[in-house]
Short mmCIF file of C-alpha atoms and ligand atoms in Angstrom, two decimals:
data_model
loop_
_atom_site.label_atom_id
_atom_site.label_comp_id
_atom_site.label_asym_id
_atom_site.label_seq_id
_atom_site.Cartn_x
_atom_site.Cartn_y
_atom_site.Cartn_z
CA UNK A 17 79.43 84.71 114.60
CA UNK A 18 82.34 86.94 115.46
CA UNK A 19 84.06 86.71 118.73
CA UNK A 20 85.67 90.00 119.57
CA UNK A 21 88.90 90.05 121.44
CA UNK A 22 89.17 93.81 121.64
CA UNK A 23 89.51 93.81 125.42
CA UNK A 24 92.52 91.57 125.36
CA UNK A 25 94.03 93.67 122.69
CA UNK A 26 93.41 96.92 124.46
CA UNK A 27 95.42 95.67 127.34
CA UNK A 28 98.23 94.74 124.95
CA UNK A 29 97.94 98.13 123.32
CA UNK A 30 98.17 99.92 126.59
CA UNK A 31 101.46 98.22 127.17
CA UNK A 32 102.70 99.39 123.72
CA UNK A 33 101.56 102.93 124.50
CA UNK A 34 103.38 103.08 127.80
CA UNK A 35 106.50 101.72 126.20
CA UNK A 36 106.35 104.19 123.41
CA UNK A 37 105.80 107.34 125.38
CA UNK A 38 102.49 108.26 126.76
CA UNK A 39 99.20 106.87 127.87
CA UNK A 40 96.45 109.04 129.08
CA UNK A 41 93.07 108.13 130.66
CA UNK A 42 90.45 107.78 128.02
CA UNK A 43 88.34 110.93 128.13
CA UNK A 44 86.70 110.93 124.75
CA UNK A 45 85.88 107.29 124.51
CA UNK A 46 85.87 105.24 121.24
CA UNK A 47 88.71 105.31 118.71
CA UNK A 48 91.34 104.00 121.19
CA UNK A 49 91.92 100.74 119.36
CA UNK A 50 93.13 100.51 115.79
CA UNK A 51 92.49 96.85 115.31
CA UNK A 52 91.23 93.76 117.05
CA UNK A 53 91.42 90.11 116.42
CA UNK A 54 88.18 88.36 115.38
CA UNK A 55 87.26 84.83 114.65
CA UNK A 56 85.41 84.65 111.41
CA UNK A 57 84.58 81.94 108.92
CA UNK A 58 88.04 82.37 107.53
CA UNK A 59 89.70 81.82 110.91
CA UNK A 60 91.49 84.29 113.10
CA UNK A 61 91.73 87.65 111.31
CA UNK A 62 92.10 91.34 112.14
CA UNK A 63 89.25 93.77 112.19
CA UNK A 64 90.42 97.32 111.66
CA UNK A 65 88.94 100.40 113.19
CA UNK A 66 89.40 104.14 113.00
CA UNK A 67 91.57 105.24 115.95
CA UNK A 68 93.26 108.29 117.40
CA UNK A 69 95.74 109.05 120.26
CA UNK A 70 94.48 110.35 123.52
CA UNK A 71 94.41 114.08 124.14
CA UNK A 72 97.41 115.31 126.04
CA UNK A 73 99.19 118.37 127.40
CA UNK A 74 100.84 119.56 124.24
CA UNK A 75 103.10 122.20 125.84
CA UNK A 76 105.55 119.41 126.66
CA UNK A 77 106.40 118.95 123.06
CA UNK A 78 106.69 122.51 121.69
CA UNK A 79 109.51 124.89 120.86
CA UNK A 80 109.05 128.50 121.88
CA UNK A 81 110.54 131.38 120.02
CA UNK A 82 110.38 135.07 120.96
CA UNK A 83 110.56 137.95 118.57
CA UNK A 84 112.39 140.25 119.01
CA UNK A 85 114.83 137.72 120.49
CA UNK A 86 116.13 140.01 123.17
CA UNK A 87 112.71 141.09 124.45
CA UNK A 88 112.97 139.02 127.73
CA UNK A 89 113.77 141.21 130.72
CA UNK A 90 116.98 141.07 132.74
CA UNK A 91 119.69 141.83 130.30
CA UNK A 92 120.64 144.46 131.50
CA UNK A 93 118.89 144.02 134.86
CA UNK A 94 115.83 146.18 135.35
CA UNK A 95 113.58 147.23 138.15
CA UNK A 96 109.85 147.25 137.64
CA UNK A 97 107.00 149.03 139.32
CA UNK A 98 103.60 147.61 140.09
CA UNK A 99 100.99 148.63 137.57
CA UNK A 100 98.50 149.69 140.28
CA UNK A 101 101.13 151.50 142.32
CA UNK A 102 103.89 153.41 140.52
CA UNK A 103 105.77 153.85 143.87
CA UNK A 104 106.08 150.12 144.43
CA UNK A 105 109.15 149.39 142.40
CA UNK A 106 110.70 146.38 144.11
CA UNK A 107 110.24 143.86 141.25
CA UNK A 108 113.69 143.09 139.85
CA UNK A 109 114.52 141.11 136.75
CA UNK A 110 118.11 139.93 136.30
CA UNK A 111 118.83 137.27 133.65
CA UNK A 112 122.10 136.34 135.25
CA UNK A 113 120.52 135.40 138.63
CA UNK A 114 118.34 132.33 138.57
CA UNK A 115 115.91 133.58 141.29
CA UNK A 116 115.45 136.89 139.47
CA UNK A 117 115.37 135.66 135.85
CA UNK A 118 112.13 135.30 133.90
CA UNK A 119 112.98 133.15 130.80
CA UNK A 120 110.26 131.91 128.37
CA UNK A 121 110.32 128.27 129.72
CA UNK A 122 108.60 129.53 132.87
CA UNK A 123 105.40 129.77 130.83
CA UNK A 124 105.39 125.95 130.60
CA UNK A 125 106.70 124.73 133.95
CA UNK A 126 104.37 123.07 136.40
CA UNK A 127 102.46 125.69 138.34
CA UNK A 128 101.21 125.32 141.83
CA UNK A 129 104.29 126.71 143.42
CA UNK A 130 104.14 129.91 145.41
CA UNK A 131 105.13 132.38 144.12
CA UNK A 132 104.29 131.60 140.53
CA UNK A 133 107.01 131.52 137.90
CA UNK A 134 106.62 133.62 134.79
CA UNK A 135 108.23 134.93 131.65
CA UNK A 136 108.50 138.72 131.57
CA UNK A 137 109.31 141.18 128.81
CA UNK A 138 111.37 144.34 129.04
CA UNK A 139 109.38 147.39 130.04
CA UNK A 140 107.79 149.96 127.60
CA UNK A 141 110.89 152.10 127.61
CA UNK A 142 110.48 153.23 124.01
CA UNK A 143 106.95 154.58 124.46
CA UNK A 144 105.16 155.72 122.35
CA UNK A 145 106.69 153.25 119.97
CA UNK A 146 104.56 150.11 120.31
CA UNK A 147 105.78 147.37 122.61
CA UNK A 148 105.40 144.43 120.32
CA UNK A 149 106.26 140.80 121.16
CA UNK A 150 105.54 137.66 119.14
CA UNK A 151 105.57 134.41 121.09
CA UNK A 152 105.63 131.45 118.62
CA UNK A 153 104.89 127.92 119.75
CA UNK A 154 105.94 125.27 117.25
CA UNK A 155 105.23 121.57 117.32
CA UNK A 156 106.70 120.68 113.94
CA UNK A 157 103.72 118.30 113.67
CA UNK A 158 100.03 118.78 113.06
CA UNK A 159 98.02 118.61 116.21
CA UNK A 160 94.27 118.83 116.87
CA UNK A 161 93.12 121.05 119.67
CA UNK A 162 90.83 119.36 122.17
CA UNK A 163 90.39 121.98 124.87
CA UNK A 164 90.62 125.76 125.39
CA UNK A 165 93.94 127.53 124.91
CA UNK A 166 94.48 129.40 128.21
CA UNK A 167 97.13 132.10 128.81
CA UNK A 168 97.65 133.34 132.34
CA UNK A 169 99.07 136.85 132.64
CA UNK A 170 100.93 137.76 135.77
CA UNK A 171 100.48 141.47 135.41
CA UNK A 172 97.51 142.97 133.68
CA UNK A 173 96.17 141.35 130.56
CA UNK A 174 97.26 143.01 127.35
CA UNK A 175 94.99 145.75 125.98
CA UNK A 176 95.54 144.48 122.46
CA UNK A 177 96.65 141.08 121.25
CA UNK A 178 96.05 138.56 118.48
CA UNK A 179 96.16 134.80 118.65
CA UNK A 180 97.27 133.38 115.33
CA UNK A 181 97.69 129.83 113.96
CA UNK A 182 99.60 128.19 111.22
CA UNK A 183 98.80 124.91 109.50
CA UNK A 184 101.92 124.79 107.40
CA UNK A 185 104.74 124.93 109.97
CA UNK A 186 104.89 128.69 110.19
CA UNK A 187 104.96 129.58 106.44
CA UNK A 188 101.53 131.18 106.55
CA UNK A 189 99.47 132.52 109.44
CA UNK A 190 95.78 133.16 110.03
CA UNK A 191 94.23 134.88 113.00
CA UNK A 192 92.38 132.73 115.45
CA UNK A 193 90.97 135.52 117.68
CA UNK A 194 91.45 139.21 118.34
CA UNK A 195 91.50 140.60 121.87
CA UNK A 196 91.20 144.24 122.83
CA UNK A 197 89.77 146.61 125.37
CA UNK A 198 88.19 148.35 122.41
CA UNK A 199 87.77 146.12 119.29
CA UNK A 200 86.53 148.90 117.05
CA UNK A 201 89.38 151.17 117.97
CA UNK A 202 92.09 148.51 117.85
CA UNK A 203 91.06 146.37 114.84
CA UNK A 204 87.96 148.09 113.43
CA UNK A 205 85.94 144.99 114.35
CA UNK A 206 82.62 144.82 116.16
CA UNK A 207 83.14 143.24 119.60
CA UNK A 208 81.68 139.74 119.87
CA UNK A 209 81.87 136.87 122.23
CA UNK A 210 81.99 133.15 121.57
CA UNK A 211 78.35 133.01 122.69
CA UNK A 212 77.41 134.99 119.58
CA UNK A 213 78.58 132.20 117.32
CA UNK A 214 76.24 129.62 115.74
CA UNK A 215 76.85 126.38 113.85
CA UNK A 216 76.94 128.51 110.68
CA UNK A 217 79.34 131.15 111.96
CA UNK A 218 81.56 128.84 114.02
CA UNK A 219 84.50 129.44 111.65
CA UNK A 220 84.18 133.27 111.92
CA UNK A 221 87.16 135.09 113.42
CA UNK A 222 85.94 137.41 116.10
CA UNK A 223 87.36 140.22 118.23
CA UNK A 224 86.41 139.89 121.92
CA UNK A 225 86.64 142.40 124.75
CA UNK A 226 85.89 139.67 127.35
CA UNK A 227 89.54 139.15 128.32
CA UNK A 228 90.89 142.68 128.23
CA UNK A 229 88.26 144.93 129.55
CA UNK A 230 88.38 146.21 133.12
CA UNK A 231 91.34 146.56 135.27
CA UNK A 232 90.87 143.61 137.64
CA UNK A 233 94.10 141.80 137.02
CA UNK A 234 94.40 140.56 140.57
CA UNK A 235 91.34 138.42 140.07
CA UNK A 236 91.18 137.54 136.46
CA UNK A 237 94.41 136.86 134.73
CA UNK A 238 93.42 134.54 131.93
CA UNK A 239 92.87 134.95 128.22
CA UNK A 240 91.15 132.13 126.46
CA UNK A 241 90.60 130.75 123.09
CA UNK A 242 87.34 128.86 123.50
CA UNK A 243 87.59 125.51 121.87
CA UNK A 244 85.00 123.67 123.96
CA UNK A 245 82.29 126.37 123.49
CA UNK A 246 82.80 125.90 119.76
CA UNK A 247 82.61 122.11 120.04
CA UNK A 248 79.44 122.60 122.03
CA UNK A 249 77.71 124.19 119.04
CA UNK A 250 77.61 120.65 117.60
CA UNK A 251 78.04 118.43 120.53
CA UNK A 252 75.69 120.09 123.00
CA UNK A 253 76.38 122.06 126.20
CA UNK A 254 78.28 119.38 128.08
CA UNK A 255 79.68 117.81 124.89
CA UNK A 256 77.34 114.86 125.54
CA UNK A 257 76.80 114.31 121.83
CA UNK A 258 80.30 113.99 120.47
CA UNK A 259 78.95 111.72 117.72
CA UNK A 260 77.26 114.72 116.24
CA UNK A 261 80.47 116.69 116.34
CA UNK A 262 82.44 113.78 114.86
CA UNK A 263 79.94 113.47 112.11
CA UNK A 264 80.46 117.11 111.20
CA UNK A 265 84.23 116.71 111.39
CA UNK A 266 83.99 113.74 109.05
CA UNK A 267 82.21 115.71 106.36
CA UNK A 268 83.51 119.21 106.78
CA UNK A 269 87.25 119.75 105.98
CA UNK A 270 87.09 123.43 107.00
CA UNK A 271 85.86 122.52 110.40
CA UNK A 272 88.64 119.85 110.85
CA UNK A 273 91.18 122.34 109.74
CA UNK A 274 89.88 125.02 112.12
CA UNK A 275 90.91 122.97 115.13
CA UNK A 276 94.18 121.76 113.50
CA UNK A 277 97.47 123.62 113.99
CA UNK A 278 101.16 123.19 113.61
CA UNK A 279 102.09 126.44 115.30
CA UNK A 280 100.47 129.06 117.42
CA UNK A 281 101.55 132.69 117.63
CA UNK A 282 100.62 135.15 120.36
CA UNK A 283 101.06 138.71 119.11
CA UNK A 284 101.23 141.06 122.05
CA UNK A 285 100.43 144.49 120.70
CA UNK A 286 99.84 146.71 123.70
CA UNK A 287 100.41 146.01 127.37
CA UNK A 288 97.96 146.71 130.18
CA UNK A 289 98.09 150.38 131.19
CA UNK A 290 95.40 150.31 133.80
CA UNK A 291 94.38 153.92 133.08
CA UNK A 292 93.42 155.86 130.02
CA UNK A 293 96.68 157.78 129.92
CA UNK A 294 100.15 156.15 129.88
CA UNK A 295 102.37 157.55 132.61
CA UNK A 296 105.43 158.58 130.56
CA UNK A 297 107.40 159.29 133.70
CA UNK A 298 107.13 155.79 134.93
CA UNK A 299 107.34 153.40 132.00
CA UNK A 300 108.68 150.65 134.26
CA UNK A 301 104.99 149.91 135.06
CA UNK A 302 104.22 148.63 131.57
CA UNK A 303 105.37 145.17 130.42
CA UNK A 304 104.00 141.69 129.69
CA UNK A 305 104.31 138.74 132.01
CA UNK A 306 102.89 135.34 131.40
CA UNK A 307 103.00 132.57 133.99
CA UNK A 308 101.29 129.73 132.17
CA UNK A 309 100.12 128.60 128.76
CA UNK A 310 97.82 125.62 128.38
CA UNK A 311 97.41 123.82 125.09
CA UNK A 312 95.56 120.54 125.14
CA UNK A 313 95.41 118.54 121.95
CA UNK A 314 96.36 115.31 120.27
CA UNK A 315 98.62 114.30 117.44
CA UNK A 316 96.77 114.37 114.22
CA UNK A 317 97.13 110.91 112.74
CA UNK A 318 94.21 110.90 110.39
CA UNK A 319 92.50 108.23 112.51
CA UNK A 320 95.18 105.69 111.59
CA UNK A 321 97.08 105.62 114.96
CA UNK A 322 96.32 105.47 118.60
CA UNK A 323 99.68 106.51 119.84
CA UNK A 324 102.21 109.16 119.16
CA UNK A 325 105.88 109.10 120.10
CA UNK A 326 108.22 111.96 120.99
CA UNK A 327 111.59 110.97 119.72
CA UNK A 328 114.58 113.10 118.84
CA UNK A 329 112.56 116.19 119.80
CA UNK A 330 109.85 115.36 117.33
CA UNK A 331 106.32 114.00 117.62
CA UNK A 332 105.19 111.36 115.15
CA UNK A 333 102.26 109.04 114.91
CA UNK A 334 102.71 105.26 115.25
CA UNK A 335 100.83 104.49 112.07
CA UNK A 336 98.58 101.48 111.66
CA UNK A 337 96.42 100.39 108.75
CA UNK A 338 99.40 100.18 106.35
CA UNK A 339 99.84 103.91 106.46
CA UNK A 340 102.98 105.96 107.04
CA UNK A 341 104.31 109.48 107.38
CA UNK A 342 104.31 111.79 110.49
CA UNK A 343 100.49 112.12 110.27
CA UNK A 344 99.84 108.69 108.71
CA UNK A 345 98.98 110.78 105.66
CA UNK A 346 99.87 108.28 102.95
CA UNK A 347 99.90 104.63 102.19
CA UNK A 348 103.04 102.53 102.78
CA UNK A 349 105.10 101.39 99.78
CA UNK A 350 103.46 98.37 98.21
CA UNK A 351 100.16 99.21 99.89
CA UNK A 352 98.79 101.62 97.29
CA UNK A 353 96.09 99.37 95.95
CA UNK A 354 93.65 102.23 96.31
CA UNK A 355 93.91 105.90 97.12
CA UNK A 356 94.80 106.90 100.67
CA UNK A 357 92.03 108.27 102.78
CA UNK A 358 91.64 109.27 106.40
CA UNK A 359 89.86 106.96 108.71
CA UNK A 360 86.28 107.95 109.27
CA UNK A 361 84.65 108.69 112.65
CA UNK A 362 81.40 107.32 111.48
CA UNK A 363 79.61 105.19 112.14
CA UNK A 364 79.95 105.49 115.88
CA UNK A 365 81.48 103.83 117.77
CA UNK A 366 84.00 102.16 115.43
CA UNK A 367 84.34 104.37 112.43
CA UNK A 368 85.60 103.11 109.15
CA UNK A 369 89.36 102.42 109.13
CA UNK A 370 89.88 103.02 105.37
CA UNK A 371 93.07 100.95 105.54
CA UNK A 372 95.63 100.89 102.79
CA UNK A 373 95.73 97.65 100.83
CA UNK A 374 98.47 96.03 98.74
CA UNK A 375 99.14 96.95 95.16
CA UNK A 376 98.77 93.45 93.91
CA UNK A 377 95.32 92.79 95.26
CA UNK A 378 93.70 93.91 91.97
CA UNK A 379 90.54 95.93 92.05
CA UNK A 380 89.22 96.37 95.52
CA UNK A 381 86.23 94.12 95.90
CA UNK A 382 84.50 94.87 99.11
CA UNK A 383 81.44 93.24 97.58
CA UNK A 384 79.12 91.99 100.25
CA UNK A 385 75.82 91.89 98.33
CA UNK A 386 74.53 94.59 100.64
CA UNK A 387 74.84 92.46 103.75
CA UNK A 388 77.79 94.41 105.12
CA UNK A 389 79.48 97.72 104.35
CA UNK A 390 82.72 96.84 105.97
CA UNK A 391 85.62 94.68 104.69
CA UNK A 392 88.83 93.53 106.30
CA UNK A 393 92.06 92.85 104.62
CA UNK A 394 93.68 89.51 105.58
CA UNK A 395 97.33 89.81 104.99
CA UNK A 396 97.90 86.05 105.18
CA UNK A 397 95.55 85.33 102.33
CA UNK A 398 96.08 88.67 100.59
CA UNK A 399 92.43 89.05 100.17
CA UNK A 400 89.59 91.27 101.33
CA UNK A 401 86.65 89.72 103.23
CA UNK A 402 83.37 91.14 104.37
CA UNK A 403 83.12 91.72 108.06
CA UNK A 404 79.98 91.30 110.16
CA UNK A 405 77.72 89.89 107.46
CA UNK A 406 74.09 90.63 108.33
CA UNK A 407 70.82 88.95 107.31
CA UNK A 408 72.00 85.44 108.39
CA UNK A 409 74.72 85.44 105.72
CA UNK A 410 78.39 84.57 105.96
CA UNK A 411 81.42 84.02 103.72
CA UNK A 412 84.00 86.22 102.01
CA UNK A 413 81.29 88.12 100.22
CA UNK A 414 78.39 87.31 102.57
CA UNK A 415 77.40 84.98 99.78
CA UNK A 416 76.63 81.96 102.00
CA UNK A 417 74.02 81.24 104.60
CA UNK A 418 74.87 80.82 108.24
CA UNK A 419 74.44 77.45 109.80
CA UNK A 420 70.82 76.70 110.40
CA UNK A 421 69.69 78.96 107.58
CA UNK A 422 68.97 78.06 103.94
CA UNK A 423 69.27 79.77 100.63
CA UNK A 424 65.94 81.19 99.65
CA UNK A 425 65.70 80.05 96.05
CA UNK A 426 63.22 82.72 95.23
CA UNK A 427 65.47 85.63 96.44
CA UNK A 428 68.43 87.25 94.75
CA UNK A 429 71.81 87.24 96.50
CA UNK A 430 71.41 90.84 97.61
CA UNK A 431 67.97 90.28 99.04
CA UNK A 432 67.57 90.69 102.82
CA UNK A 433 65.69 87.44 102.83
CA UNK A 434 68.28 85.45 100.90
CA UNK A 435 68.85 83.24 103.97
CA UNK A 436 65.86 81.95 105.93
CA UNK A 437 65.40 79.60 108.76
CA UNK A 438 63.76 76.61 107.11
CA UNK A 439 61.30 74.43 107.54
CA UNK A 440 62.19 71.25 105.78
CA UNK A 441 64.76 69.51 103.64
CA UNK A 442 64.24 66.45 101.50
CA UNK A 443 67.64 64.95 102.31
CA UNK A 444 66.85 64.79 106.03
CA UNK A 445 63.28 63.72 105.31
CA UNK A 446 61.96 66.26 107.79
CA UNK A 447 58.46 66.21 106.36
CA UNK A 448 56.66 63.43 108.13
CA UNK A 449 53.97 60.94 107.14
CA UNK A 450 55.00 61.01 103.46
CA UNK A 451 55.00 64.77 103.09
CA UNK A 452 57.20 66.27 100.35
CA UNK A 453 59.32 69.27 101.04
CA UNK A 454 58.63 72.19 98.65
CA UNK A 455 61.49 74.63 98.16
CA UNK A 456 62.54 74.14 101.83
CA UNK A 457 59.65 76.31 102.85
CA UNK A 458 56.83 74.04 103.42
CA UNK A 459 55.80 70.36 103.47
CA UNK A 460 53.23 69.26 100.90
CA UNK A 461 51.24 66.86 103.12
CA UNK A 462 49.11 63.89 102.15
CA UNK A 463 45.41 64.61 102.58
CA UNK A 464 45.10 62.82 105.86
CA UNK A 465 47.78 64.96 107.58
CA UNK A 466 48.41 68.52 108.37
CA UNK A 467 50.79 70.65 110.45
CA UNK A 468 54.07 72.24 109.59
CA UNK A 469 55.79 68.90 109.11
CA UNK A 470 52.63 66.89 108.32
CA UNK A 471 52.89 65.63 111.84
CA UNK A 472 49.17 66.01 112.70
CA UNK A 473 46.46 63.67 111.53
CA UNK A 474 43.65 65.69 109.98
CA UNK A 475 40.56 65.67 112.26
CA UNK A 476 37.74 65.21 109.93
CA UNK A 477 34.52 63.58 111.12
CA UNK A 478 34.52 59.89 110.49
CA UNK A 479 38.26 59.66 110.82
CA UNK A 480 39.38 57.92 113.97
CA UNK A 481 43.04 58.88 113.78
CA UNK A 482 42.80 62.11 115.75
CA UNK A 483 41.03 60.72 118.74
CA UNK A 484 43.81 61.91 121.03
CA UNK A 485 43.48 65.51 119.83
CA UNK A 486 40.05 65.75 121.42
CA UNK A 487 40.80 63.80 124.59
CA UNK A 488 43.92 65.74 125.34
CA UNK A 489 45.97 62.56 124.99
CA UNK A 490 48.76 62.31 122.46
CA UNK A 491 47.36 60.91 119.17
CA UNK A 492 48.22 57.43 118.27
CA UNK A 493 51.10 57.71 115.85
CA UNK A 494 51.40 54.98 113.29
CA UNK A 495 54.84 54.64 111.68
CA UNK A 496 54.86 57.41 109.12
CA UNK A 497 55.14 55.31 106.01
CA UNK A 498 52.15 53.20 107.03
CA UNK A 499 49.99 56.06 108.13
CA UNK A 500 47.79 56.59 105.16
CA UNK A 501 47.30 52.87 104.72
CA UNK A 502 46.13 52.35 108.31
CA UNK A 503 43.83 55.30 108.08
CA UNK A 504 42.22 53.90 104.94
CA UNK A 505 41.88 50.58 106.69
CA UNK A 506 40.28 52.16 109.73
CA UNK A 507 37.69 53.95 107.70
CA UNK A 508 36.86 50.76 105.80
CA UNK A 509 36.16 48.97 109.05
CA UNK A 510 33.66 51.49 110.35
CA1 LIG B 12 105.05 129.20 135.27
#
């Protein structure tokens, strides 16, 4: 029997997390512990489990870059007009005055203040030349998105924009979603919404008019990339079946990659104009302003770490399972006894850790005769043992029977019935009244006795030995070795 000490360890782990950097309330359950100590037949050992860091606010760890670099307003100072009222031009931007400056970091500060703080671009002075701005968010680390990306625009939402992602630190880019008041006109794409997607089309890149159409900026300022709606295609409407999503993520690399990024790029292509015609006489009405960007995610550690540290401006996983690298993406030196592989989400709730094992262990022998599919590496003994042997088995390879169970001589080692609770045993003389134990399964009783252990006298007419069985009294029990003799004697006397 294994005694799990996971709870104690979790407490210890929490301490480690806090010391390292971050610890967030568990929201997704499971996978928060990489290993726990277990008592097995071989003594105190480690049991390894797939694990991952908690989801967190990832905007704390990014670098933001604007292109063109001088696109932020205020140098030289400018005066802006309200989009809905060209005669209301009291909005000043001056980079040299803190209260009037709108630098990029104001997209990531804590909101809730009044008035809101925001980044703002220069105005559309060079109309009709397009007012283009790229905002690049870089983590220098692969992260997995866990919630919607939400951009909050302080003036109108852009009439055209593209959200892009990179998986290779900004070398190559792919679109995530197109946004336009008119998708056909802007990108020659049919307008769609996330609700049009199915499990089969989840990876399709769509153009949506949901976040651009209609001039209602006062009420709706957000532009979203809907992560949770996409998750829900597998996990159900309230994400109640994450196991199903995890199962898909385990087996479908494209799906995993879809939610994985190292960088995001917001390409602003055309600001809100509020009307069909751009007012060329008052271009100070047209600009971009973003007050908040939300990116929730977690460090990608390939299910080999449950914490991630931010040190020297860089995120990296605190790798377990003898793995290493910023994403725990390879085996440590001297632990390359088998090919690296990511931990697996399945089976729920523990997943399979797929730990790296030492070089000198020889061929990996997670051989458990079909009584377990999980092995644990014991560093002290430099050996791999089966964990959680089923079918009443135990031992390094589940090759022994648990206490109280006996080897079924008629079954092979990989038979589910290899260990059975037993009836008898010749050494302990458990068969009574001279019975003989046959293959530990049954007692071969002398003719005058019956019962599992030959404990009952046989109640045949003319035999007086089972008197008590009829009267409800306990039968008279002669000493077992004399039983047959006395019975013979009794019958001779009658
Ligand atoms: Ca802000």
